[in-house]
Amino acid sequence: MSGSETGSEWREQWIVDGLEDSPRGRLARVELPSGRTRVLYLSELPEGVREGELLDVRGGVEGLRFTRLEAETRRRRAQAQARLEAINAASLSRDGPQRSHQQGLQDGGVQLTPDGEITL
């Protein structure tokens, strides 16, 4: 098990990737440190949990225990927003938004014709 382990207990941080309705109740899809996902009943998680939230998860003989990491979630969201704003500002400063979009497509390996069509 990844994360930290002490005796028979382990600890990880999971991210709430999505919340969904199902015939059997509300579900939460969580992303594990390995990148894999797991689906849990929303009722197993702390009340008020939302998509994108970081959870401290501890497992042991008593089962899984979840704690919302609200401050860390806010910090990560602020970092992600700052990165997004920096990317947007850089792309607007280079030859305007349309040229930046076309250049981004070309940089990703997609070639555009002069009229904006994708060449396969």
PDB file of C-alpha atoms in Angstrom:
ATOM      1  CA  MET A   1       0.000   0.000   0.000  1.00  0.00           C
ATOM      2  CA  SER A   2       1.353   3.440  -0.856  1.00  0.00           C
ATOM      3  CA  GLY A   3       1.245   6.279   1.608  1.00  0.00           C
ATOM      4  CA  SER A   4       2.592   5.935   5.113  1.00  0.00           C
ATOM      5  CA  GLU A   5       2.207   2.782   7.151  1.00  0.00           C
ATOM      6  CA  THR A   6       2.473   2.286  10.897  1.00  0.00           C
ATOM      7  CA  GLY A   7       1.906  -1.188  12.255  1.00  0.00           C
ATOM      8  CA  SER A   8      -1.345  -2.458  10.818  1.00  0.00           C
ATOM      9  CA  GLU A   9      -2.608   1.003   9.823  1.00  0.00           C
ATOM     10  CA  TRP A  10      -1.912   2.805   6.535  1.00  0.00           C
ATOM     11  CA  ARG A  11      -2.539   6.379   5.445  1.00  0.00           C
ATOM     12  CA  GLU A  12      -3.000   8.045   2.030  1.00  0.00           C
ATOM     13  CA  GLN A  13      -4.507  11.126   0.439  1.00  0.00           C
ATOM     14  CA  TRP A  14      -7.326  10.592  -2.061  1.00  0.00           C
ATOM     15  CA  ILE A  15      -9.004  13.151  -4.328  1.00  0.00           C
ATOM     16  CA  VAL A  16     -12.774  13.186  -4.854  1.00  0.00           C
ATOM     17  CA  ASP A  17     -12.928  12.989  -8.648  1.00  0.00           C
ATOM     18  CA  GLY A  18     -16.696  13.013  -9.094  1.00  0.00           C
ATOM     19  CA  LEU A  19     -20.091  12.605  -7.451  1.00  0.00           C
ATOM     20  CA  GLU A  20     -22.825  10.649  -9.222  1.00  0.00           C
ATOM     21  CA  ASP A  21     -26.357   9.395  -8.705  1.00  0.00           C
ATOM     22  CA  SER A  22     -26.994   5.679  -9.092  1.00  0.00           C
ATOM     23  CA  PRO A  23     -29.996   3.398  -8.560  1.00  0.00           C
ATOM     24  CA  ARG A  24     -28.407   2.367  -5.250  1.00  0.00           C
ATOM     25  CA  GLY A  25     -27.685   5.887  -4.005  1.00  0.00           C
ATOM     26  CA  ARG A  26     -25.141   8.694  -4.373  1.00  0.00           C
ATOM     27  CA  LEU A  27     -21.644   7.575  -5.293  1.00  0.00           C
ATOM     28  CA  ALA A  28     -18.231   9.201  -5.047  1.00  0.00           C
ATOM     29  CA  ARG A  29     -15.454   8.348  -7.483  1.00  0.00           C
ATOM     30  CA  VAL A  30     -12.089   8.918  -5.811  1.00  0.00           C
ATOM     31  CA  GLU A  31      -8.622   8.994  -7.338  1.00  0.00           C
ATOM     32  CA  LEU A  32      -5.941   7.089  -5.452  1.00  0.00           C
ATOM     33  CA  PRO A  33      -2.237   8.087  -5.363  1.00  0.00           C
ATOM     34  CA  SER A  34      -1.561   5.390  -7.984  1.00  0.00           C
ATOM     35  CA  GLY A  35      -3.895   7.180 -10.416  1.00  0.00           C
ATOM     36  CA  ARG A  36      -6.475   4.407 -10.241  1.00  0.00           C
ATOM     37  CA  THR A  37     -10.031   5.226  -9.243  1.00  0.00           C
ATOM     38  CA  ARG A  38     -12.361   3.634  -6.742  1.00  0.00           C
ATOM     39  CA  VAL A  39     -16.110   4.103  -6.275  1.00  0.00           C
ATOM     40  CA  LEU A  40     -17.584   4.481  -2.794  1.00  0.00           C
ATOM     41  CA  TYR A  41     -21.004   5.318  -1.453  1.00  0.00           C
ATOM     42  CA  LEU A  42     -21.086   9.030  -0.707  1.00  0.00           C
ATOM     43  CA  SER A  43     -22.504   8.167   2.721  1.00  0.00           C
ATOM     44  CA  GLU A  44     -19.111   6.607   3.618  1.00  0.00           C
ATOM     45  CA  LEU A  45     -17.385   9.984   3.247  1.00  0.00           C
ATOM     46  CA  PRO A  46     -17.562  13.003   5.571  1.00  0.00           C
ATOM     47  CA  GLU A  47     -20.692  15.116   5.228  1.00  0.00           C
ATOM     48  CA  GLY A  48     -20.416  18.004   2.784  1.00  0.00           C
ATOM     49  CA  VAL A  49     -17.616  16.507   0.693  1.00  0.00           C
ATOM     50  CA  ARG A  50     -17.409  17.975  -2.833  1.00  0.00           C
ATOM     51  CA  GLU A  51     -15.734  17.194  -6.139  1.00  0.00           C
ATOM     52  CA  GLY A  52     -12.068  18.104  -6.172  1.00  0.00           C
ATOM     53  CA  GLU A  53     -11.683  17.785  -2.422  1.00  0.00           C
ATOM     54  CA  LEU A  54      -8.641  16.144  -0.867  1.00  0.00           C
ATOM     55  CA  LEU A  55      -9.241  13.468   1.772  1.00  0.00           C
ATOM     56  CA  ASP A  56      -6.919  12.008   4.383  1.00  0.00           C
ATOM     57  CA  VAL A  57      -7.635   8.271   4.382  1.00  0.00           C
ATOM     58  CA  ARG A  58      -6.573   5.908   7.145  1.00  0.00           C
ATOM     59  CA  GLY A  59      -7.130   2.194   6.942  1.00  0.00           C
ATOM     60  CA  GLY A  60      -6.704  -0.534   9.500  1.00  0.00           C
ATOM     61  CA  VAL A  61      -8.573  -3.238  11.353  1.00  0.00           C
ATOM     62  CA  GLU A  62     -11.410  -0.783  12.018  1.00  0.00           C
ATOM     63  CA  GLY A  63     -11.892  -0.127   8.282  1.00  0.00           C
ATOM     64  CA  LEU A  64     -11.426   3.147   6.423  1.00  0.00           C
ATOM     65  CA  ARG A  65     -11.568   6.547   8.125  1.00  0.00           C
ATOM     66  CA  PHE A  66     -11.865   9.721   6.061  1.00  0.00           C
ATOM     67  CA  THR A  67     -11.064  13.316   7.016  1.00  0.00           C
ATOM     68  CA  ARG A  68     -11.604  16.322   4.755  1.00  0.00           C
ATOM     69  CA  LEU A  69      -8.401  18.310   4.203  1.00  0.00           C
ATOM     70  CA  GLU A  70     -10.103  21.647   3.626  1.00  0.00           C
ATOM     71  CA  ALA A  71      -7.054  23.918   3.969  1.00  0.00           C
ATOM     72  CA  GLU A  72      -4.951  21.747   1.636  1.00  0.00           C
ATOM     73  CA  THR A  73      -7.834  21.596  -0.861  1.00  0.00           C
ATOM     74  CA  ARG A  74      -8.083  25.421  -0.853  1.00  0.00           C
ATOM     75  CA  ARG A  75      -4.308  25.734  -1.279  1.00  0.00           C
ATOM     76  CA  ARG A  76      -4.257  23.337  -4.244  1.00  0.00           C
ATOM     77  CA  ARG A  77      -7.237  25.017  -5.892  1.00  0.00           C
ATOM     78  CA  ALA A  78      -5.547  28.417  -5.556  1.00  0.00           C
ATOM     79  CA  GLN A  79      -2.346  27.014  -7.104  1.00  0.00           C
ATOM     80  CA  ALA A  80      -4.285  25.481  -9.997  1.00  0.00           C
ATOM     81  CA  GLN A  81      -6.173  28.749 -10.593  1.00  0.00           C
ATOM     82  CA  ALA A  82      -2.910  30.726 -10.594  1.00  0.00           C
ATOM     83  CA  ARG A  83      -1.387  28.317 -13.147  1.00  0.00           C
ATOM     84  CA  LEU A  84      -4.481  28.579 -15.349  1.00  0.00           C
ATOM     85  CA  GLU A  85      -4.419  32.381 -15.205  1.00  0.00           C
ATOM     86  CA  ALA A  86      -0.698  32.414 -16.101  1.00  0.00           C
ATOM     87  CA  ILE A  87      -1.312  30.112 -19.080  1.00  0.00           C
ATOM     88  CA  ASN A  88      -4.231  32.245 -20.270  1.00  0.00           C
ATOM     89  CA  ALA A  89      -2.248  35.477 -19.884  1.00  0.00           C
ATOM     90  CA  ALA A  90       0.705  34.039 -21.817  1.00  0.00           C
ATOM     91  CA  SER A  91      -1.500  32.764 -24.611  1.00  0.00           C
ATOM     92  CA  LEU A  92      -3.303  36.110 -24.970  1.00  0.00           C
ATOM     93  CA  SER A  93      -0.025  38.027 -25.104  1.00  0.00           C
ATOM     94  CA  ARG A  94       1.344  35.984 -28.045  1.00  0.00           C
ATOM     95  CA  ASP A  95      -0.266  37.202 -31.269  1.00  0.00           C
ATOM     96  CA  GLY A  96      -3.786  37.315 -29.838  1.00  0.00           C
ATOM     97  CA  PRO A  97      -6.145  34.507 -28.787  1.00  0.00           C
ATOM     98  CA  GLN A  98      -6.842  32.990 -32.233  1.00  0.00           C
ATOM     99  CA  ARG A  99      -3.177  32.649 -33.196  1.00  0.00           C
ATOM    100  CA  SER A 100      -2.350  31.229 -29.747  1.00  0.00           C
ATOM    101  CA  HIS A 101      -5.066  28.601 -30.105  1.00  0.00           C
ATOM    102  CA  GLN A 102      -3.790  27.589 -33.531  1.00  0.00           C
ATOM    103  CA  GLN A 103      -0.186  27.495 -32.304  1.00  0.00           C
ATOM    104  CA  GLY A 104      -1.231  25.349 -29.340  1.00  0.00           C
ATOM    105  CA  LEU A 105      -2.853  22.870 -31.681  1.00  0.00           C
ATOM    106  CA  GLN A 106       0.253  22.781 -33.848  1.00  0.00           C
ATOM    107  CA  ASP A 107       2.514  22.354 -30.823  1.00  0.00           C
ATOM    108  CA  GLY A 108       0.408  19.344 -29.810  1.00  0.00           C
ATOM    109  CA  GLY A 109       1.091  17.624 -33.109  1.00  0.00           C
ATOM    110  CA  VAL A 110      -2.115  18.688 -34.869  1.00  0.00           C
ATOM    111  CA  GLN A 111      -1.597  20.641 -38.098  1.00  0.00           C
ATOM    112  CA  LEU A 112      -4.118  23.247 -39.224  1.00  0.00           C
ATOM    113  CA  THR A 113      -4.735  24.349 -42.778  1.00  0.00           C
ATOM    114  CA  PRO A 114      -4.816  28.133 -43.452  1.00  0.00           C
ATOM    115  CA  ASP A 115      -8.619  28.075 -43.164  1.00  0.00           C
ATOM    116  CA  GLY A 116      -8.485  26.421 -39.718  1.00  0.00           C
ATOM    117  CA  GLU A 117      -9.251  22.840 -40.731  1.00  0.00           C
ATOM    118  CA  ILE A 118      -7.396  19.974 -39.058  1.00  0.00           C
ATOM    119  CA  THR A 119      -5.156  17.954 -41.333  1.00  0.00           C
ATOM    120  CA  LEU A 120      -5.175  14.252 -40.506  1.00  0.00           C
TER     121      LEU A 120
END
